[in-house]
PDB file of C-alpha atoms in Angstrom:
ATOM      1  CA  MET A 259      93.831  -2.004 -72.251  1.00  0.00           C
ATOM      2  CA  GLY A 260      92.267   0.896 -70.384  1.00  0.00           C
ATOM      3  CA  LEU A 261      90.214  -1.432 -68.194  1.00  0.00           C
ATOM      4  CA  ALA A 262      93.350  -3.413 -67.349  1.00  0.00           C
ATOM      5  CA  GLY A 263      95.060  -0.155 -66.379  1.00  0.00           C
ATOM      6  CA  VAL A 264      92.194   0.796 -64.050  1.00  0.00           C
ATOM      7  CA  LEU A 265      92.237  -2.653 -62.405  1.00  0.00           C
ATOM      8  CA  LEU A 266      96.008  -2.459 -61.937  1.00  0.00           C
ATOM      9  CA  LEU A 267      95.671   1.021 -60.482  1.00  0.00           C
ATOM     10  CA  LEU A 268      92.965   0.000 -57.997  1.00  0.00           C
ATOM     11  CA  ASP A 269      94.710  -3.284 -57.046  1.00  0.00           C
ATOM     12  CA  PRO A 270      91.712  -5.613 -56.360  1.00  0.00           C
ATOM     13  CA  ALA A 271      93.882  -7.574 -53.904  1.00  0.00           C
ATOM     14  CA  SER A 272      93.667  -4.633 -51.490  1.00  0.00           C
ATOM     15  CA  PHE A 273      89.917  -5.217 -51.060  1.00  0.00           C
ATOM     16  CA  ARG A 274      90.295  -8.690 -49.578  1.00  0.00           C
ATOM     17  CA  GLY A 275      90.369  -7.415 -46.019  1.00  0.00           C
ATOM     18  CA  ALA A 276      87.261  -5.261 -46.418  1.00  0.00           C
ATOM     19  CA  GLY A 277      84.855  -8.097 -45.612  1.00  0.00           C
ATOM     20  CA  GLY A 278      84.120  -9.192 -49.160  1.00  0.00           C
ATOM     21  CA  LEU A 279      82.015  -7.631 -51.866  1.00  0.00           C
ATOM     22  CA  TYR A 280      78.369  -6.710 -51.502  1.00  0.00           C
ATOM     23  CA  LEU A 281      76.853  -8.263 -54.628  1.00  0.00           C
ATOM     24  CA  PRO A 282      73.765  -6.009 -54.894  1.00  0.00           C
ATOM     25  CA  ALA A 283      76.031  -2.974 -54.886  1.00  0.00           C
ATOM     26  CA  VAL A 284      78.273  -4.562 -57.536  1.00  0.00           C
ATOM     27  CA  PHE A 285      75.283  -5.278 -59.784  1.00  0.00           C
ATOM     28  CA  ALA A 286      73.935  -1.771 -59.220  1.00  0.00           C
ATOM     29  CA  ILE A 287      77.253  -0.286 -60.350  1.00  0.00           C
ATOM     30  CA  LEU A 288      77.345  -2.534 -63.419  1.00  0.00           C
ATOM     31  CA  ALA A 289      73.759  -1.629 -64.309  1.00  0.00           C
ATOM     32  CA  GLY A 290      74.563   2.063 -63.934  1.00  0.00           C
ATOM     33  CA  THR A 291      77.604   1.705 -66.165  1.00  0.00           C
ATOM     34  CA  LEU A 292      75.574  -0.071 -68.866  1.00  0.00           C
ATOM     35  CA  ALA A 293      72.827   2.566 -68.635  1.00  0.00           C
ATOM     36  CA  TRP A 294      75.404   5.355 -68.964  1.00  0.00           C
ATOM     37  CA  ALA A 295      76.931   3.740 -72.038  1.00  0.00           C
ATOM     38  CA  ALA A 296      73.525   3.156 -73.619  1.00  0.00           C
ATOM     39  CA  GLY A 297      72.484   6.756 -72.952  1.00  0.00           C
ATOM     40  CA  SER A 298      75.702   8.068 -74.468  1.00  0.00           C
ATOM     41  CA  LEU A 299      75.121   6.061 -77.652  1.00  0.00           C
ATOM     42  CA  LEU A 300      71.411   6.911 -77.918  1.00  0.00           C
ATOM     43  CA  SER A 301      72.035  10.617 -77.377  1.00  0.00           C
ATOM     44  CA  LYS A 302      73.284  10.883 -80.950  1.00  0.00           C
ATOM     45  CA  ARG A 303      70.061   9.388 -82.357  1.00  0.00           C
ATOM     46  CA  VAL A 304      67.305  11.079 -80.361  1.00  0.00           C
ATOM     47  CA  ASP A 305      66.164  14.683 -80.241  1.00  0.00           C
ATOM     48  CA  LEU A 306      67.707  16.444 -77.232  1.00  0.00           C
ATOM     49  CA  PRO A 307      67.675  20.107 -76.146  1.00  0.00           C
ATOM     50  CA  ARG A 308      70.292  22.114 -77.979  1.00  0.00           C
ATOM     51  CA  ASP A 309      71.334  23.893 -74.810  1.00  0.00           C
ATOM     52  CA  PRO A 310      73.748  21.612 -72.910  1.00  0.00           C
ATOM     53  CA  PHE A 311      72.763  23.228 -69.596  1.00  0.00           C
ATOM     54  CA  LEU A 312      69.117  22.315 -70.205  1.00  0.00           C
ATOM     55  CA  GLY A 313      70.137  18.729 -70.944  1.00  0.00           C
ATOM     56  CA  THR A 314      72.182  18.685 -67.768  1.00  0.00           C
ATOM     57  CA  ALA A 315      69.278  20.028 -65.723  1.00  0.00           C
ATOM     58  CA  LEU A 316      66.932  17.359 -67.049  1.00  0.00           C
ATOM     59  CA  GLN A 317      69.454  14.627 -66.216  1.00  0.00           C
ATOM     60  CA  MET A 318      70.083  15.977 -62.727  1.00  0.00           C
ATOM     61  CA  LEU A 319      66.404  16.359 -61.906  1.00  0.00           C
ATOM     62  CA  ALA A 320      65.508  12.894 -63.185  1.00  0.00           C
ATOM     63  CA  GLY A 321      68.468  11.060 -61.656  1.00  0.00           C
ATOM     64  CA  GLY A 322      68.508  13.071 -58.430  1.00  0.00           C
ATOM     65  CA  GLY A 323      64.780  12.684 -57.910  1.00  0.00           C
ATOM     66  CA  TRP A 324      64.959   8.899 -58.134  1.00  0.00           C
ATOM     67  CA  LEU A 325      67.986   8.800 -55.830  1.00  0.00           C
ATOM     68  CA  VAL A 326      66.251  10.936 -53.182  1.00  0.00           C
ATOM     69  CA  LEU A 327      63.158   8.723 -53.358  1.00  0.00           C
ATOM     70  CA  ALA A 328      65.219   5.544 -53.100  1.00  0.00           C
ATOM     71  CA  GLY A 329      67.198   6.966 -50.166  1.00  0.00           C
ATOM     72  CA  LEU A 330      64.071   7.950 -48.274  1.00  0.00           C
ATOM     73  CA  LEU A 331      62.461   4.548 -48.850  1.00  0.00           C
ATOM     74  CA  ALA A 332      65.648   2.879 -47.587  1.00  0.00           C
ATOM     75  CA  GLY A 333      65.495   4.922 -44.396  1.00  0.00           C
ATOM     76  CA  GLU A 334      68.628   6.974 -45.015  1.00  0.00           C
ATOM     77  CA  GLY A 335      66.872  10.162 -43.946  1.00  0.00           C
ATOM     78  CA  ARG A 336      67.063   9.045 -40.316  1.00  0.00           C
ATOM     79  CA  HIS A 337      70.866   8.905 -40.465  1.00  0.00           C
ATOM     80  CA  VAL A 338      71.378  12.535 -41.566  1.00  0.00           C
ATOM     81  CA  ASN A 339      72.970  14.522 -38.734  1.00  0.00           C
ATOM     82  CA  VAL A 340      72.961  18.207 -39.614  1.00  0.00           C
ATOM     83  CA  ALA A 341      74.948  19.040 -36.489  1.00  0.00           C
ATOM     84  CA  ALA A 342      77.881  17.029 -37.848  1.00  0.00           C
ATOM     85  CA  PHE A 343      78.168  19.212 -40.949  1.00  0.00           C
ATOM     86  CA  THR A 344      81.381  21.239 -41.203  1.00  0.00           C
ATOM     87  CA  TRP A 345      82.490  24.002 -43.514  1.00  0.00           C
ATOM     88  CA  ALA A 346      84.899  21.555 -45.140  1.00  0.00           C
ATOM     89  CA  SER A 347      82.183  18.998 -45.853  1.00  0.00           C
ATOM     90  CA  VAL A 348      79.755  21.623 -47.142  1.00  0.00           C
ATOM     91  CA  GLY A 349      82.462  23.138 -49.346  1.00  0.00           C
ATOM     92  CA  ALA A 350      83.342  19.707 -50.726  1.00  0.00           C
ATOM     93  CA  TRP A 351      79.657  19.055 -51.444  1.00  0.00           C
ATOM     94  CA  ALA A 352      79.285  22.431 -53.183  1.00  0.00           C
ATOM     95  CA  TYR A 353      82.390  21.758 -55.272  1.00  0.00           C
ATOM     96  CA  LEU A 354      80.994  18.415 -56.392  1.00  0.00           C
ATOM     97  CA  VAL A 355      77.636  19.988 -57.258  1.00  0.00           C
ATOM     98  CA  VAL A 356      79.046  22.867 -59.301  1.00  0.00           C
ATOM     99  CA  PHE A 357      82.158  21.444 -60.942  1.00  0.00           C
ATOM    100  CA  GLY A 358      81.708  17.703 -60.576  1.00  0.00           C
ATOM    101  CA  SER A 359      78.115  17.684 -61.803  1.00  0.00           C
ATOM    102  CA  ILE A 360      76.907  20.844 -63.541  1.00  0.00           C
ATOM    103  CA  VAL A 361      80.095  21.911 -65.334  1.00  0.00           C
ATOM    104  CA  ALA A 362      81.404  18.406 -66.005  1.00  0.00           C
ATOM    105  CA  PHE A 363      78.141  16.974 -67.308  1.00  0.00           C
ATOM    106  CA  SER A 364      77.409  20.050 -69.452  1.00  0.00           C
ATOM    107  CA  ALA A 365      80.824  19.626 -71.057  1.00  0.00           C
ATOM    108  CA  TYR A 366      80.087  15.925 -71.524  1.00  0.00           C
ATOM    109  CA  VAL A 367      76.769  16.650 -73.282  1.00  0.00           C
ATOM    110  CA  TRP A 368      78.436  19.222 -75.531  1.00  0.00           C
ATOM    111  CA  LEU A 369      81.256  16.823 -76.449  1.00  0.00           C
ATOM    112  CA  LEU A 370      78.800  14.058 -77.332  1.00  0.00           C
ATOM    113  CA  ARG A 371      77.447  16.291 -80.086  1.00  0.00           C
ATOM    114  CA  HIS A 372      80.822  17.292 -81.522  1.00  0.00           C
ATOM    115  CA  VAL A 373      83.125  14.319 -80.857  1.00  0.00           C
ATOM    116  CA  SER A 374      82.778  10.567 -81.273  1.00  0.00           C
ATOM    117  CA  THR A 375      81.395   8.593 -78.349  1.00  0.00           C
ATOM    118  CA  ALA A 376      84.609   6.568 -78.087  1.00  0.00           C
ATOM    119  CA  ALA A 377      86.698   9.731 -77.700  1.00  0.00           C
ATOM    120  CA  VAL A 378      84.357  11.165 -75.055  1.00  0.00           C
ATOM    121  CA  SER A 379      84.437   7.934 -73.042  1.00  0.00           C
ATOM    122  CA  THR A 380      88.186   8.298 -72.455  1.00  0.00           C
ATOM    123  CA  HIS A 381      87.420  10.423 -69.390  1.00  0.00           C
ATOM    124  CA  ALA A 382      86.637   7.195 -67.504  1.00  0.00           C
ATOM    125  CA  TYR A 383      90.280   6.155 -67.916  1.00  0.00           C
ATOM    126  CA  VAL A 384      91.818   9.582 -67.337  1.00  0.00           C
ATOM    127  CA  ASN A 385      89.975  10.398 -64.091  1.00  0.00           C
ATOM    128  CA  PRO A 386      91.600   7.692 -61.905  1.00  0.00           C
ATOM    129  CA  LEU A 387      95.046   8.704 -63.131  1.00  0.00           C
ATOM    130  CA  VAL A 388      94.348  12.370 -62.386  1.00  0.00           C
ATOM    131  CA  ALA A 389      93.080  11.442 -58.909  1.00  0.00           C
ATOM    132  CA  VAL A 390      96.257   9.515 -58.117  1.00  0.00           C
ATOM    133  CA  LEU A 391      98.475  12.372 -59.315  1.00  0.00           C
ATOM    134  CA  LEU A 392      96.510  14.940 -57.297  1.00  0.00           C
ATOM    135  CA  GLY A 393      96.809  12.736 -54.199  1.00  0.00           C
ATOM    136  CA  TRP A 394     100.558  12.568 -54.727  1.00  0.00           C
ATOM    137  CA  LEU A 395     100.936  16.315 -55.289  1.00  0.00           C
ATOM    138  CA  LEU A 396      98.544  17.652 -52.653  1.00  0.00           C
ATOM    139  CA  LEU A 397      98.459  14.977 -49.968  1.00  0.00           C
ATOM    140  CA  GLY A 398     101.852  13.375 -50.337  1.00  0.00           C
ATOM    141  CA  GLU A 399     100.432   9.924 -51.128  1.00  0.00           C
ATOM    142  CA  PRO A 400     103.074   7.449 -52.337  1.00  0.00           C
ATOM    143  CA  LEU A 401     103.507   6.455 -55.960  1.00  0.00           C
ATOM    144  CA  THR A 402     104.497   2.863 -56.654  1.00  0.00           C
ATOM    145  CA  LEU A 403     105.825   1.023 -59.674  1.00  0.00           C
ATOM    146  CA  ARG A 404     102.436  -0.653 -60.061  1.00  0.00           C
ATOM    147  CA  MET A 405     100.765   2.760 -60.289  1.00  0.00           C
ATOM    148  CA  GLY A 406     103.303   3.836 -62.890  1.00  0.00           C
ATOM    149  CA  GLY A 407     102.581   0.781 -65.043  1.00  0.00           C
ATOM    150  CA  ALA A 408      98.842   1.366 -64.681  1.00  0.00           C
ATOM    151  CA  GLY A 409      99.280   4.989 -65.720  1.00  0.00           C
ATOM    152  CA  LEU A 410     101.218   3.917 -68.786  1.00  0.00           C
ATOM    153  CA  LEU A 411      98.439   1.533 -69.815  1.00  0.00           C
ATOM    154  CA  LEU A 412      95.836   4.256 -69.325  1.00  0.00           C
ATOM    155  CA  ILE A 413      97.788   6.773 -71.401  1.00  0.00           C
ATOM    156  CA  LEU A 414      98.290   4.222 -74.188  1.00  0.00           C
ATOM    157  CA  SER A 415      94.597   3.301 -74.223  1.00  0.00           C
ATOM    158  CA  VAL A 416      93.510   6.934 -74.423  1.00  0.00           C
ATOM    159  CA  GLY A 417      96.084   7.551 -77.158  1.00  0.00           C
ATOM    160  CA  LEU A 418      94.810   4.620 -79.202  1.00  0.00           C
ATOM    161  CA  LEU A 419      91.205   5.788 -78.896  1.00  0.00           C
ATOM    162  CA  SER A 420      92.156   9.348 -79.873  1.00  0.00           C
ATOM    163  CA  TRP A 421      94.457   8.353 -82.718  1.00  0.00           C
ATOM    164  CA  PRO A 422      92.988   9.544 -86.031  1.00  0.00           C
ATOM    165  CA  ARG A 423      91.937   6.670 -88.210  1.00  0.00           C
ATOM    166  CA  SER A 424      93.049   6.620 -91.780  1.00  0.00           C
ATOM    167  CA  ALA A 425      90.244   6.876 -94.251  1.00  0.00           C
ATOM    168  CA  GLY A 426      92.090   4.601 -96.656  1.00  0.00           C
ATOM    169  CA  PRO A 427      92.837   5.205-100.316  1.00  0.00           C
ATOM    170  CA  PRO A 428      90.167   7.127-102.151  1.00  0.00           C
ATOM    171  CA  ARG A 429      87.761   4.930-104.024  1.00  0.00           C
ATOM    172  CA  ARG A 430      87.721   5.334-107.751  1.00  0.00           C
ATOM    173  CA  ARG A 431      84.422   5.801-109.365  1.00  0.00           C
ATOM    174  CA  PRO A 432      83.712   3.051-111.917  1.00  0.00           C
ATOM    175  CA  ARG A 433      83.997   4.222-115.459  1.00  0.00           C
ATOM    176  CA  ARG A 434      80.924   3.957-117.549  1.00  0.00           C
ATOM    177  CA  ALA A 435      81.188   2.351-120.929  1.00  0.00           C
ATOM    178  CA  LEU A 436      80.981   4.948-123.667  1.00  0.00           C
ATOM    179  CA  ALA A 437      78.013   4.259-125.917  1.00  0.00           C
ATOM    180  CA  TRP A 438      78.456   4.864-129.628  1.00  0.00           C
ATOM    181  CA  PRO A 439      76.492   7.975-130.542  1.00  0.00           C
ATOM    182  CA  ARG A 440      73.331   7.042-132.334  1.00  0.00           C
ATOM    183  CA  ARG A 441      72.171   8.806-135.407  1.00  0.00           C
ATOM    184  CA  PRO A 442      69.272  11.065-134.523  1.00  0.00           C
ATOM    185  CA  ARG A 443      65.985   9.874-135.833  1.00  0.00           C
ATOM    186  CA  ARG A 444      64.059  12.035-138.202  1.00  0.00           C
ATOM    187  CA  PRO A 445      60.554  12.956-137.174  1.00  0.00           C
ATOM    188  CA  ALA A 446      57.703  10.954-138.674  1.00  0.00           C
ATOM    189  CA  ARG A 447      56.387  13.972-140.586  1.00  0.00           C
ATOM    190  CA  ARG A 448      59.709  14.516-142.316  1.00  0.00           C
ATOM    191  CA  ARG A 449      59.847  10.874-143.295  1.00  0.00           C
ATOM    192  CA  ALA A 450      56.324  11.073-144.707  1.00  0.00           C
ATOM    193  CA  LEU A 451      57.234  14.106-146.806  1.00  0.00           C
ATOM    194  CA  ALA A 452      60.326  12.353-148.105  1.00  0.00           C
ATOM    195  CA  ALA A 453      58.246   9.320-149.094  1.00  0.00           C
ATOM    196  CA  THR A 454      55.674  11.536-150.889  1.00  0.00           C
ATOM    197  CA  ALA A 455      58.392  13.387-152.808  1.00  0.00           C
ATOM    198  CA  ALA A 456      59.892  10.120-153.918  1.00  0.00           C
TER     199      ALA A 456
END
C-alpha cells in the first residue's frame, strides 16, 4: 500500500518526456535499496558500536569514500566549478550534511536498536509526503486530488505498520498428571534388622 502511494505521488507518466529511463541508474538504485534493507535487518544481529554517532561516522566514511572514488574514476572531478558555488548552494549542502546525514542517520541507528525494523522503515513513506507538503507551504506548489489520494494511502500504510499487534490469548500451561504418592521405602539396614528380629 505504501509503495502504491509513492508511485501515485510521483506519477510515473510524468517521466515519459524525460527521454526514457537510464537502466544502469535504475539498477543502481534498486541495488542500493536492497543493500539498505539488508543492512537494517542485519544490524540487529551483529555487534555494532553502542554510540549511534560512531556508527554513523563509520557508515559515512565507508559510503562516502567509495562514492568519492567512483566519482573520480568516472571523471566527475573535471566538472566541478568552484566559481559557480553560491551561499545558497553551500548552505543547502551544509544542511544536508548536518541534518540530512549526521542527525538523521544517527536517529535511524538509535531507532533500529529500540524499535522494530518495520516501524523504522516507515520513514521511506513519510518523507515524500512531507516534501510535498513543504513545497505547498513554502513554495506555493499546487496540490492535486491525485496527491491527496497518494497521501491517504501513505498515511494508512504507516498506520498499519505502526498498529500494535495483539499478542493473542495467553497460552495455558499444560497440567501435569498428579502421581499417586508412593510409600517411602525403608532403608536396607532397617529391613535387615526387622528380618533378624522376626
